[in-house]
PDB file of C-alpha atoms in Angstrom:
ATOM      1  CA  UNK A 535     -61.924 -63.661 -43.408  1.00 78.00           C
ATOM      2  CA  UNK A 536     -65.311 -64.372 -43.886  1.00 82.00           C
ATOM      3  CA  UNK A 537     -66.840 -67.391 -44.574  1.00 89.00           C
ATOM      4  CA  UNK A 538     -69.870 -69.321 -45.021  1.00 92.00           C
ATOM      5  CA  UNK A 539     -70.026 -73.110 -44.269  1.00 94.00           C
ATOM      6  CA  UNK A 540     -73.241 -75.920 -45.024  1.00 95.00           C
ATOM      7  CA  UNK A 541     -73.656 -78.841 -43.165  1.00 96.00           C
ATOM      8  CA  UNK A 542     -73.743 -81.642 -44.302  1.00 95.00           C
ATOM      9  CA  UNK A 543     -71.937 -81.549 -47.845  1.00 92.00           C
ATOM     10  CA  UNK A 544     -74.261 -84.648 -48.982  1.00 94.00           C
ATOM     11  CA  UNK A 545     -77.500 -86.154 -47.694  1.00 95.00           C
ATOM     12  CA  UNK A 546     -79.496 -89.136 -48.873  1.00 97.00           C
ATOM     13  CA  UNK A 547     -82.987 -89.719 -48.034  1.00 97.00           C
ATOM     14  CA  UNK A 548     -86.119 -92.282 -48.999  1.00 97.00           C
ATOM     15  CA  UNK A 549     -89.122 -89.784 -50.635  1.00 97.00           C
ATOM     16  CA  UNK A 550     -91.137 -88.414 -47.937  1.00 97.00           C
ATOM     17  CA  UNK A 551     -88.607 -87.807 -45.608  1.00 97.00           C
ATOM     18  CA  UNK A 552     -87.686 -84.456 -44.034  1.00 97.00           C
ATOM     19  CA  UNK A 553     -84.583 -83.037 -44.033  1.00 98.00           C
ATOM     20  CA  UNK A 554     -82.847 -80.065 -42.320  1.00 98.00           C
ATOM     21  CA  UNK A 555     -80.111 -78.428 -44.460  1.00 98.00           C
ATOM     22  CA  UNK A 556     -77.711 -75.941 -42.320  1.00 98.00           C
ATOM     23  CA  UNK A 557     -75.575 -72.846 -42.895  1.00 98.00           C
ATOM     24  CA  UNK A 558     -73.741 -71.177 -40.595  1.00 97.00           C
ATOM     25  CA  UNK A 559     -71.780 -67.702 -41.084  1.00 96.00           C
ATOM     26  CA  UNK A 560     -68.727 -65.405 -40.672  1.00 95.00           C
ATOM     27  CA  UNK A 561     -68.886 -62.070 -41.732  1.00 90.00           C
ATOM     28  CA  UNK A 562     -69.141 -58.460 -41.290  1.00 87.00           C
ATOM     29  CA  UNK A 563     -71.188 -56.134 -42.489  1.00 86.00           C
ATOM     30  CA  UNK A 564     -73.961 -58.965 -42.722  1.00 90.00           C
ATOM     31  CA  UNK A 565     -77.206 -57.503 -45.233  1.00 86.00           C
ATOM     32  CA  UNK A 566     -78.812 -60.656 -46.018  1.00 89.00           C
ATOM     33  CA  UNK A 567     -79.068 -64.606 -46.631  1.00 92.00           C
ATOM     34  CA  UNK A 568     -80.378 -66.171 -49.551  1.00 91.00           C
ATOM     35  CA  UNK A 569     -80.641 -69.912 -49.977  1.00 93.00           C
ATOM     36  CA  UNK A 570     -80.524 -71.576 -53.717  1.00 91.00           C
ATOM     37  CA  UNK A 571     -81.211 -74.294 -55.443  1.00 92.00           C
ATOM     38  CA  UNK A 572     -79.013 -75.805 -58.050  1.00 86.00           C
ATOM     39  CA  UNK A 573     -79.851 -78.771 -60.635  1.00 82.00           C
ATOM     40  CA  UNK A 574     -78.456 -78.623 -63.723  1.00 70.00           C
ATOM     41  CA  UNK A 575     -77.636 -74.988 -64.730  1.00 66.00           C
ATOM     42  CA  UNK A 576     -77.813 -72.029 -62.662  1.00 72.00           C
ATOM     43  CA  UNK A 577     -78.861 -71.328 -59.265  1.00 81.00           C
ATOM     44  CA  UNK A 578     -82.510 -70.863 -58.978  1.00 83.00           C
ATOM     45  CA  UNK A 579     -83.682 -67.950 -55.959  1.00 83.00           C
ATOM     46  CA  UNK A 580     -85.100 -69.656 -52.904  1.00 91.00           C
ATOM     47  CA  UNK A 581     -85.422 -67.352 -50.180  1.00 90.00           C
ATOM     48  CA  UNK A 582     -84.224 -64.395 -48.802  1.00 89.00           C
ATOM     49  CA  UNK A 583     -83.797 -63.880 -44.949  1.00 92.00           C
ATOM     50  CA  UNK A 584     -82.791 -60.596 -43.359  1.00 90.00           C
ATOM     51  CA  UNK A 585     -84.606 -60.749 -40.372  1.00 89.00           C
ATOM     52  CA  UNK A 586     -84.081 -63.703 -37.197  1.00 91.00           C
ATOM     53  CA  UNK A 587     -86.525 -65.448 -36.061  1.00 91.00           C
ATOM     54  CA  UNK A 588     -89.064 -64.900 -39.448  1.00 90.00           C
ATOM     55  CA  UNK A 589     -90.090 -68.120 -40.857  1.00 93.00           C
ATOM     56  CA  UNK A 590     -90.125 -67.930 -45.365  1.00 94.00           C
ATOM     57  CA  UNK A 591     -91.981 -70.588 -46.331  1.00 95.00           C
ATOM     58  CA  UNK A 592     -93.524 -71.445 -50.071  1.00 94.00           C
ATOM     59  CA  UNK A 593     -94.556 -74.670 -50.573  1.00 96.00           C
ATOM     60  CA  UNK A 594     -92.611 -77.649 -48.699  1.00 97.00           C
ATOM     61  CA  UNK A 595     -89.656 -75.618 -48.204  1.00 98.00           C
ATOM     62  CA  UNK A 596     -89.216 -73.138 -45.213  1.00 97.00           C
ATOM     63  CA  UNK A 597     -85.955 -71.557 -43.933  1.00 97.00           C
ATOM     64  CA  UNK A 598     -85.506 -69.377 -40.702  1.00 97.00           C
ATOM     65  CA  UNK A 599     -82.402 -67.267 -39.769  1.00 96.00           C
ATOM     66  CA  UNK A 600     -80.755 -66.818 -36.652  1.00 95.00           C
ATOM     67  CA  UNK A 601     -78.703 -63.683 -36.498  1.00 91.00           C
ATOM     68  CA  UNK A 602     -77.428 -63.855 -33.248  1.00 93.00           C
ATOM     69  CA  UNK A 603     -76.014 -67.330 -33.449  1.00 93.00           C
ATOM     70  CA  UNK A 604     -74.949 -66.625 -37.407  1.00 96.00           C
ATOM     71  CA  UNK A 605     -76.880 -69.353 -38.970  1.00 96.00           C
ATOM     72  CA  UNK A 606     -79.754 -70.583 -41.260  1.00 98.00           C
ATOM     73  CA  UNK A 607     -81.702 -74.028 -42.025  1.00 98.00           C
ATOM     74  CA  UNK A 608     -83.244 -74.965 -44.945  1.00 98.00           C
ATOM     75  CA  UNK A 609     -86.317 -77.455 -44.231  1.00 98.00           C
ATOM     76  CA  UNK A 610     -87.830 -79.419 -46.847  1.00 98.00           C
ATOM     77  CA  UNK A 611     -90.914 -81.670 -45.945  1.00 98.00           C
ATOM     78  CA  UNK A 612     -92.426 -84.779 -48.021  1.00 97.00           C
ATOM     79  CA  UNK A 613     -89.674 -85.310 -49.762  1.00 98.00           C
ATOM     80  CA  UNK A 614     -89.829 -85.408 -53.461  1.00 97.00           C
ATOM     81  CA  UNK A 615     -86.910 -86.918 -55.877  1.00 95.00           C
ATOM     82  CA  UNK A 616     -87.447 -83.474 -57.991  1.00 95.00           C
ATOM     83  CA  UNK A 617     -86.202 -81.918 -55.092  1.00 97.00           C
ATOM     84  CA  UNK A 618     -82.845 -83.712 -55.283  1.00 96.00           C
ATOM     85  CA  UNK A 619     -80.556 -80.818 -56.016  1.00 94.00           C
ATOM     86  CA  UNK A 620     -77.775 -78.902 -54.696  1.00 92.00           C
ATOM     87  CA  UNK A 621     -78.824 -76.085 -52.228  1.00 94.00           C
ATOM     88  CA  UNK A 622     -76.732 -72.840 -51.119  1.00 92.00           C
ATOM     89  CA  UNK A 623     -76.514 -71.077 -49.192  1.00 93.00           C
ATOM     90  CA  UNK A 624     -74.480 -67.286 -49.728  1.00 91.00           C
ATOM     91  CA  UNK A 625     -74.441 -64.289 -47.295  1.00 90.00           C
ATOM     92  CA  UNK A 626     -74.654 -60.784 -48.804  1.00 85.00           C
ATOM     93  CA  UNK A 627     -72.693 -58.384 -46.852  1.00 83.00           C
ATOM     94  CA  UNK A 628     -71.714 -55.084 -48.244  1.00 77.00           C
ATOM     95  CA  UNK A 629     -68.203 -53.601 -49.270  1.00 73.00           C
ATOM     96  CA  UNK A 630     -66.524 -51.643 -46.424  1.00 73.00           C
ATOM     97  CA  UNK A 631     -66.274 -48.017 -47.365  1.00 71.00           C
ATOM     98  CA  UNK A 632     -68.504 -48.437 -50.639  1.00 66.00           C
ATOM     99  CA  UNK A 633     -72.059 -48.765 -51.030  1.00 62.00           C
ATOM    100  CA  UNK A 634     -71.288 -52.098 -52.799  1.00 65.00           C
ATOM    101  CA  UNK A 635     -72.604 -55.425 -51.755  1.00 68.00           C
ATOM    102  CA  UNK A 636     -70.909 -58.597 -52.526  1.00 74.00           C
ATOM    103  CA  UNK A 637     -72.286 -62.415 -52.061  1.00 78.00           C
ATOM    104  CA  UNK A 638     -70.357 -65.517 -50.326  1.00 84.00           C
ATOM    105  CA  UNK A 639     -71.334 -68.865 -50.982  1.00 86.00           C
ATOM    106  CA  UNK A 640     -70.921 -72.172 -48.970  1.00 89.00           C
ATOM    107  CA  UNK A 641     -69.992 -75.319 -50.640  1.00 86.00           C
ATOM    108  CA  UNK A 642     -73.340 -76.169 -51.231  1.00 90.00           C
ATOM    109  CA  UNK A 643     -75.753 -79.499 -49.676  1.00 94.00           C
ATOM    110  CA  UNK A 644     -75.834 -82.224 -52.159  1.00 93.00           C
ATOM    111  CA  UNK A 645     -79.439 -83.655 -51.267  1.00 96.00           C
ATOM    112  CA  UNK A 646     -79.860 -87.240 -53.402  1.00 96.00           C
ATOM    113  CA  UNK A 647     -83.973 -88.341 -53.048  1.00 97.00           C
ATOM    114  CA  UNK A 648     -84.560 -91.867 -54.056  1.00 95.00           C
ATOM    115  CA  UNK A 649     -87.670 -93.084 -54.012  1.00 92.00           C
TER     116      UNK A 649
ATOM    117  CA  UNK B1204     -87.943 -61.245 -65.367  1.00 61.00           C
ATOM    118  CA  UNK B1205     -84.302 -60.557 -65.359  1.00 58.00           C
ATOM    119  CA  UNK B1206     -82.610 -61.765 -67.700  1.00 87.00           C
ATOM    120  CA  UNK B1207     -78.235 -62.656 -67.331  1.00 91.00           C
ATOM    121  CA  UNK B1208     -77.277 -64.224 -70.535  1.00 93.00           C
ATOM    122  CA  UNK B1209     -73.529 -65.388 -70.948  1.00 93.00           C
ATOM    123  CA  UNK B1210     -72.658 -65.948 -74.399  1.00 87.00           C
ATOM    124  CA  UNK B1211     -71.090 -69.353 -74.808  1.00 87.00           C
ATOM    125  CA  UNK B1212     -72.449 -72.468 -72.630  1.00 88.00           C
ATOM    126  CA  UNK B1213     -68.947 -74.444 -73.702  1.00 92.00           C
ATOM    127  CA  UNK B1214     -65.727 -73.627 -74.236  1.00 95.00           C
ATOM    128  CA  UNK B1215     -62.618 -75.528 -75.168  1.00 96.00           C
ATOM    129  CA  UNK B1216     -59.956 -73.217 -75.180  1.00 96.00           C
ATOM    130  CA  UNK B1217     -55.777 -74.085 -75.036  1.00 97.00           C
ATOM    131  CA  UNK B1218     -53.465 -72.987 -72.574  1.00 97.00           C
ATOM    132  CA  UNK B1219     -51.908 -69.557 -72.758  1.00 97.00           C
ATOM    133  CA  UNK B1220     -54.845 -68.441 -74.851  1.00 96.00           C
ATOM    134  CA  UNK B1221     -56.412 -65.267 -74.120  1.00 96.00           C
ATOM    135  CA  UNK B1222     -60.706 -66.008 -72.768  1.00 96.00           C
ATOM    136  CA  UNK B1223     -63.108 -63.931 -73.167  1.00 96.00           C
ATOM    137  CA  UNK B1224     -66.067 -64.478 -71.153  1.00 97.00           C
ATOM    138  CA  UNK B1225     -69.183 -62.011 -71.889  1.00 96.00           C
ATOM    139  CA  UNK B1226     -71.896 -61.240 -69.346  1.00 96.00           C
ATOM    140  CA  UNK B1227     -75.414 -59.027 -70.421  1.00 96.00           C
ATOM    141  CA  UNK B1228     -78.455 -58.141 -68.316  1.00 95.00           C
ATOM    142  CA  UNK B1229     -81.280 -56.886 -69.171  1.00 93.00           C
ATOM    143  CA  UNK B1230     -82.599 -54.633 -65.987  1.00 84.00           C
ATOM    144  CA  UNK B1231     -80.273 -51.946 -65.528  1.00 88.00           C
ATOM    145  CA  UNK B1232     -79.034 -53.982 -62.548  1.00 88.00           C
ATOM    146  CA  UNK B1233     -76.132 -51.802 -60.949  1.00 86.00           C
ATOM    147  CA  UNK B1234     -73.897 -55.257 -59.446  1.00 87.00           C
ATOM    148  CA  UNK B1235     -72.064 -57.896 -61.614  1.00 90.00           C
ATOM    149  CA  UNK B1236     -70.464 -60.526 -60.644  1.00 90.00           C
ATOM    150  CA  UNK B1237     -68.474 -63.393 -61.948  1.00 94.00           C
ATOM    151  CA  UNK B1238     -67.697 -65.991 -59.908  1.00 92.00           C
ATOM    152  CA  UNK B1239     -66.159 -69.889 -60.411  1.00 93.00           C
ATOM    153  CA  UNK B1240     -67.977 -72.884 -59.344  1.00 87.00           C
ATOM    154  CA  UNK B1241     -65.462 -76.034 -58.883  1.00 86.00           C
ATOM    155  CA  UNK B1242     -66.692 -79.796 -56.954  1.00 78.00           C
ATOM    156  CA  UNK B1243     -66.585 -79.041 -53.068  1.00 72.00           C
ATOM    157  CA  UNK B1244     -65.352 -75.481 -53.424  1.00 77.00           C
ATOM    158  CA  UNK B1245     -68.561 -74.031 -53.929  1.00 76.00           C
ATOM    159  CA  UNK B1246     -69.092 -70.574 -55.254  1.00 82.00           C
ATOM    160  CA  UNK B1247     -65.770 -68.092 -55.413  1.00 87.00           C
ATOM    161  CA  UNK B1248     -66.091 -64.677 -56.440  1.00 86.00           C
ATOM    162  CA  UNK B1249     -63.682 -63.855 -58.810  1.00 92.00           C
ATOM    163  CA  UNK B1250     -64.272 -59.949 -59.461  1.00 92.00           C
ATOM    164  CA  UNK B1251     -67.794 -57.823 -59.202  1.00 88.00           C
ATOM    165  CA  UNK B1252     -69.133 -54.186 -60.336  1.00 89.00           C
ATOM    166  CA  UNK B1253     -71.439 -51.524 -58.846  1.00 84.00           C
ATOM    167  CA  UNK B1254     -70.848 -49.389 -61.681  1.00 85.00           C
ATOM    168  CA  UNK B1255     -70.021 -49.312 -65.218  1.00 91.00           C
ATOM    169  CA  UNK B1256     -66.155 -48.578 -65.170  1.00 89.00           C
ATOM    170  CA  UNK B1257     -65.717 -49.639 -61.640  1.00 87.00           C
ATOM    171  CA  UNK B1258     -64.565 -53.163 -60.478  1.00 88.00           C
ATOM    172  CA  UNK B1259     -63.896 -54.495 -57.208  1.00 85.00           C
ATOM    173  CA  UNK B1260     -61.592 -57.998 -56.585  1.00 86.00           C
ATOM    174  CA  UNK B1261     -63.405 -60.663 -55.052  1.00 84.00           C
ATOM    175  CA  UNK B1262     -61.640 -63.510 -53.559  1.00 81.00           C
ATOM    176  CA  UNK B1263     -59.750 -65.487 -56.290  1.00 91.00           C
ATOM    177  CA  UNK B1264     -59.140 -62.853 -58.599  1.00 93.00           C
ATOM    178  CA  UNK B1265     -56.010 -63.601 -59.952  1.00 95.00           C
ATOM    179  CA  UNK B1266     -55.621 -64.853 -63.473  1.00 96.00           C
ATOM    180  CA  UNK B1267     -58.589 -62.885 -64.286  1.00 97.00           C
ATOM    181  CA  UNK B1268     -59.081 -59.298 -65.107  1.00 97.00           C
ATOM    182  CA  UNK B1269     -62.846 -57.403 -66.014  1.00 97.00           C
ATOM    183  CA  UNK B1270     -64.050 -55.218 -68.367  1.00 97.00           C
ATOM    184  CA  UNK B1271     -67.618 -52.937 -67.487  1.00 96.00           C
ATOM    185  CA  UNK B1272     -67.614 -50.134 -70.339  1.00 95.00           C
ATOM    186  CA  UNK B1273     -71.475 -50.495 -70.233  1.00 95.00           C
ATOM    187  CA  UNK B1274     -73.845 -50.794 -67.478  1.00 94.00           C
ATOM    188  CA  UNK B1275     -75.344 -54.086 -69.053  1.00 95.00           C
ATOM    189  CA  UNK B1276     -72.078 -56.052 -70.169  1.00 96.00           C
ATOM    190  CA  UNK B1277     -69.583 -57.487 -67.877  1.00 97.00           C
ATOM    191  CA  UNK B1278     -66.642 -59.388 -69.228  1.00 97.00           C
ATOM    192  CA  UNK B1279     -64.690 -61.655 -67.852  1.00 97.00           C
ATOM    193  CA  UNK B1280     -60.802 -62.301 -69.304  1.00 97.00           C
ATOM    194  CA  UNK B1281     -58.293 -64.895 -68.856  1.00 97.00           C
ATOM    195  CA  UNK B1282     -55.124 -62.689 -69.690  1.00 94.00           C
ATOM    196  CA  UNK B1283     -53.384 -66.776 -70.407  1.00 96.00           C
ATOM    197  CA  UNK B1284     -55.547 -69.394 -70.227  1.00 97.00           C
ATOM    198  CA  UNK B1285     -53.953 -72.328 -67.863  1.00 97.00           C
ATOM    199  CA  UNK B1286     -55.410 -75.517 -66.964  1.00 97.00           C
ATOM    200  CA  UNK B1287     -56.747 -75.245 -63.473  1.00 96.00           C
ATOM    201  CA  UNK B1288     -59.056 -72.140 -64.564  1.00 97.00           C
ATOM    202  CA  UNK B1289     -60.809 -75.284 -65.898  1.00 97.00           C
ATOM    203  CA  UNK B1290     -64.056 -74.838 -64.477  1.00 95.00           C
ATOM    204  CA  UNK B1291     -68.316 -73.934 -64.634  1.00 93.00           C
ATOM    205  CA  UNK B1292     -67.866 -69.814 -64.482  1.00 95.00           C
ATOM    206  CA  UNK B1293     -71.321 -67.911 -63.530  1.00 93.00           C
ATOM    207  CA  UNK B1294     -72.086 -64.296 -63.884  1.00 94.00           C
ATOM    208  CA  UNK B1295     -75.105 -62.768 -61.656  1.00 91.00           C
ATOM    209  CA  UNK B1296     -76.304 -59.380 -61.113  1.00 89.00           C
ATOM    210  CA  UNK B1297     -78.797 -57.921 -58.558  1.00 83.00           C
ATOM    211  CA  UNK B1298     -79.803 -54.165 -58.636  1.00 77.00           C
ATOM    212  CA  UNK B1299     -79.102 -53.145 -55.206  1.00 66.00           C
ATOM    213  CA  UNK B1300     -77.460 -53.827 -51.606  1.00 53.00           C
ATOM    214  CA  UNK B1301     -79.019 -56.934 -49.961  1.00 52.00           C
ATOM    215  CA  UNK B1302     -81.263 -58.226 -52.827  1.00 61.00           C
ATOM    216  CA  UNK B1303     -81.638 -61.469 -54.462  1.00 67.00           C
ATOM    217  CA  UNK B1304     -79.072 -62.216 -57.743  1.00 77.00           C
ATOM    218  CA  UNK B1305     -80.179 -63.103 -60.818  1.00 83.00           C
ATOM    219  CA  UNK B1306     -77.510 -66.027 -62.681  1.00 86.00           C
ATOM    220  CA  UNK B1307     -76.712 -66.737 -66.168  1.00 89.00           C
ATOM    221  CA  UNK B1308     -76.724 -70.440 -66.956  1.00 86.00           C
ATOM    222  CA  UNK B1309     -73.015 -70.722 -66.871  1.00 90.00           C
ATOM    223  CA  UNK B1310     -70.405 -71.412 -69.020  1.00 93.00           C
ATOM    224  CA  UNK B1311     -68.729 -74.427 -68.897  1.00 93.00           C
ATOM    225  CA  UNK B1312     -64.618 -73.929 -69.731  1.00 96.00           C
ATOM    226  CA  UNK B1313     -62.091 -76.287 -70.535  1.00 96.00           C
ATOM    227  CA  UNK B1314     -58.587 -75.283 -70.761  1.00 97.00           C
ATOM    228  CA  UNK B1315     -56.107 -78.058 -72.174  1.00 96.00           C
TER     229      UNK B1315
END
């Protein structure tokens, strides 16, 4: 069955800390990562990662994927308490015999920021 | 930018009611999805579509059937309404294998 799990499920920091958010991964048919982040309302788009060993970075936040081991980390720098959020992480893989692609999430990393 | 609106951010519904829960994009985006978000579960699919008329059963699908008679509306029905489909439901779409999905801002059910 495949699954996607994130490390730890809650993490509280002091502002200006750095933190290393992780995501490791079962599936077949793997197409792609993609890390969110979720405050109040929907998911906002982070990255996108189909390639190991490529750095994304915008900003303070950078994530790398590691295809061979089946995982991901999310690194935020200089921690900010508008960065306090949940993050997922969800694997795309696609739909055996179909051209269809469907999206697993992890439980998500409750990050708390206090200043 | 993409736009996935769902129609109703609350909903207070009783059980054994039928739900409907409506889903429109606005990019021709071939993939729907609904899915469930619950405290420590995370995101479950509940059913997708890569084509109008065609649906596909994601992992917690029952309770819930779909409706895709057009390429930009995907609904989502609770046949009977029971109390643990209590929960934040979130429709996405993404045009095509691999990319990035686009979310609605959720709809926030209560069944009592």
């Amino acid at each position: 069955e495949d699954k996607v799990v994130q490390s730890p499920l809650s993490l509280v920091v002091h502002e200006g800390d750095t933190v290393t958010l992780n995501c490791s991964y079962e599936v077949t048919n793997f197409r792609s990562l993609l890390w969110y982040k979720q405050e109040k309302k929907a998911p906002t788009f982070l990255f996108m990662l189909t390639s190991s060993g490529i750095e994304k970075k915008s900003g303070r936040l950078s994530s790398i994927l590691d295809k061979k081991e089946l995982f991901s980390i999310l690194n935020i720098t200089a921690t900010q308490t508008g960065d306090s959020a949940i993050y997922l992480c969800a694997v795309v893989s696609r739909v055996e015999y179909s051209s269809a692609s469907k999206i697993i999430f992890g439980s998500g990393t409750r990050l708390s920021i206090r200043p | 930018d993409v736009k996935v609106t769902q129609s109703s951010r609350y909903l207070v519904k009783r059980t054994g009611e039928k739900v409907f829960l409506e889903c429109v994009q606005d990019m021709d985006h071939e993939n729907m999805f609904w899915y469930r978000q619950d405290p420590g579960l995370g995101l479950r699919l509940i059913y997708f579509s890569y084509d109008v008329k065609m649906k596909e059963k994601g992992d917690i699908p029952e309770g819930y059937s779909v409706s895709r008679e057009k390429k930009e509306r995907f609904s989502l029905i609770l046949e009977s309404a029971s109390t643990n489909q209590t929960s934040m439901y979130l429709c996405a779409s993404s045009p095509y294998l691999g990319q990035g999905y686009t979310f609605g801002s959720g709809t926030r059910l209560t069944v009592v």
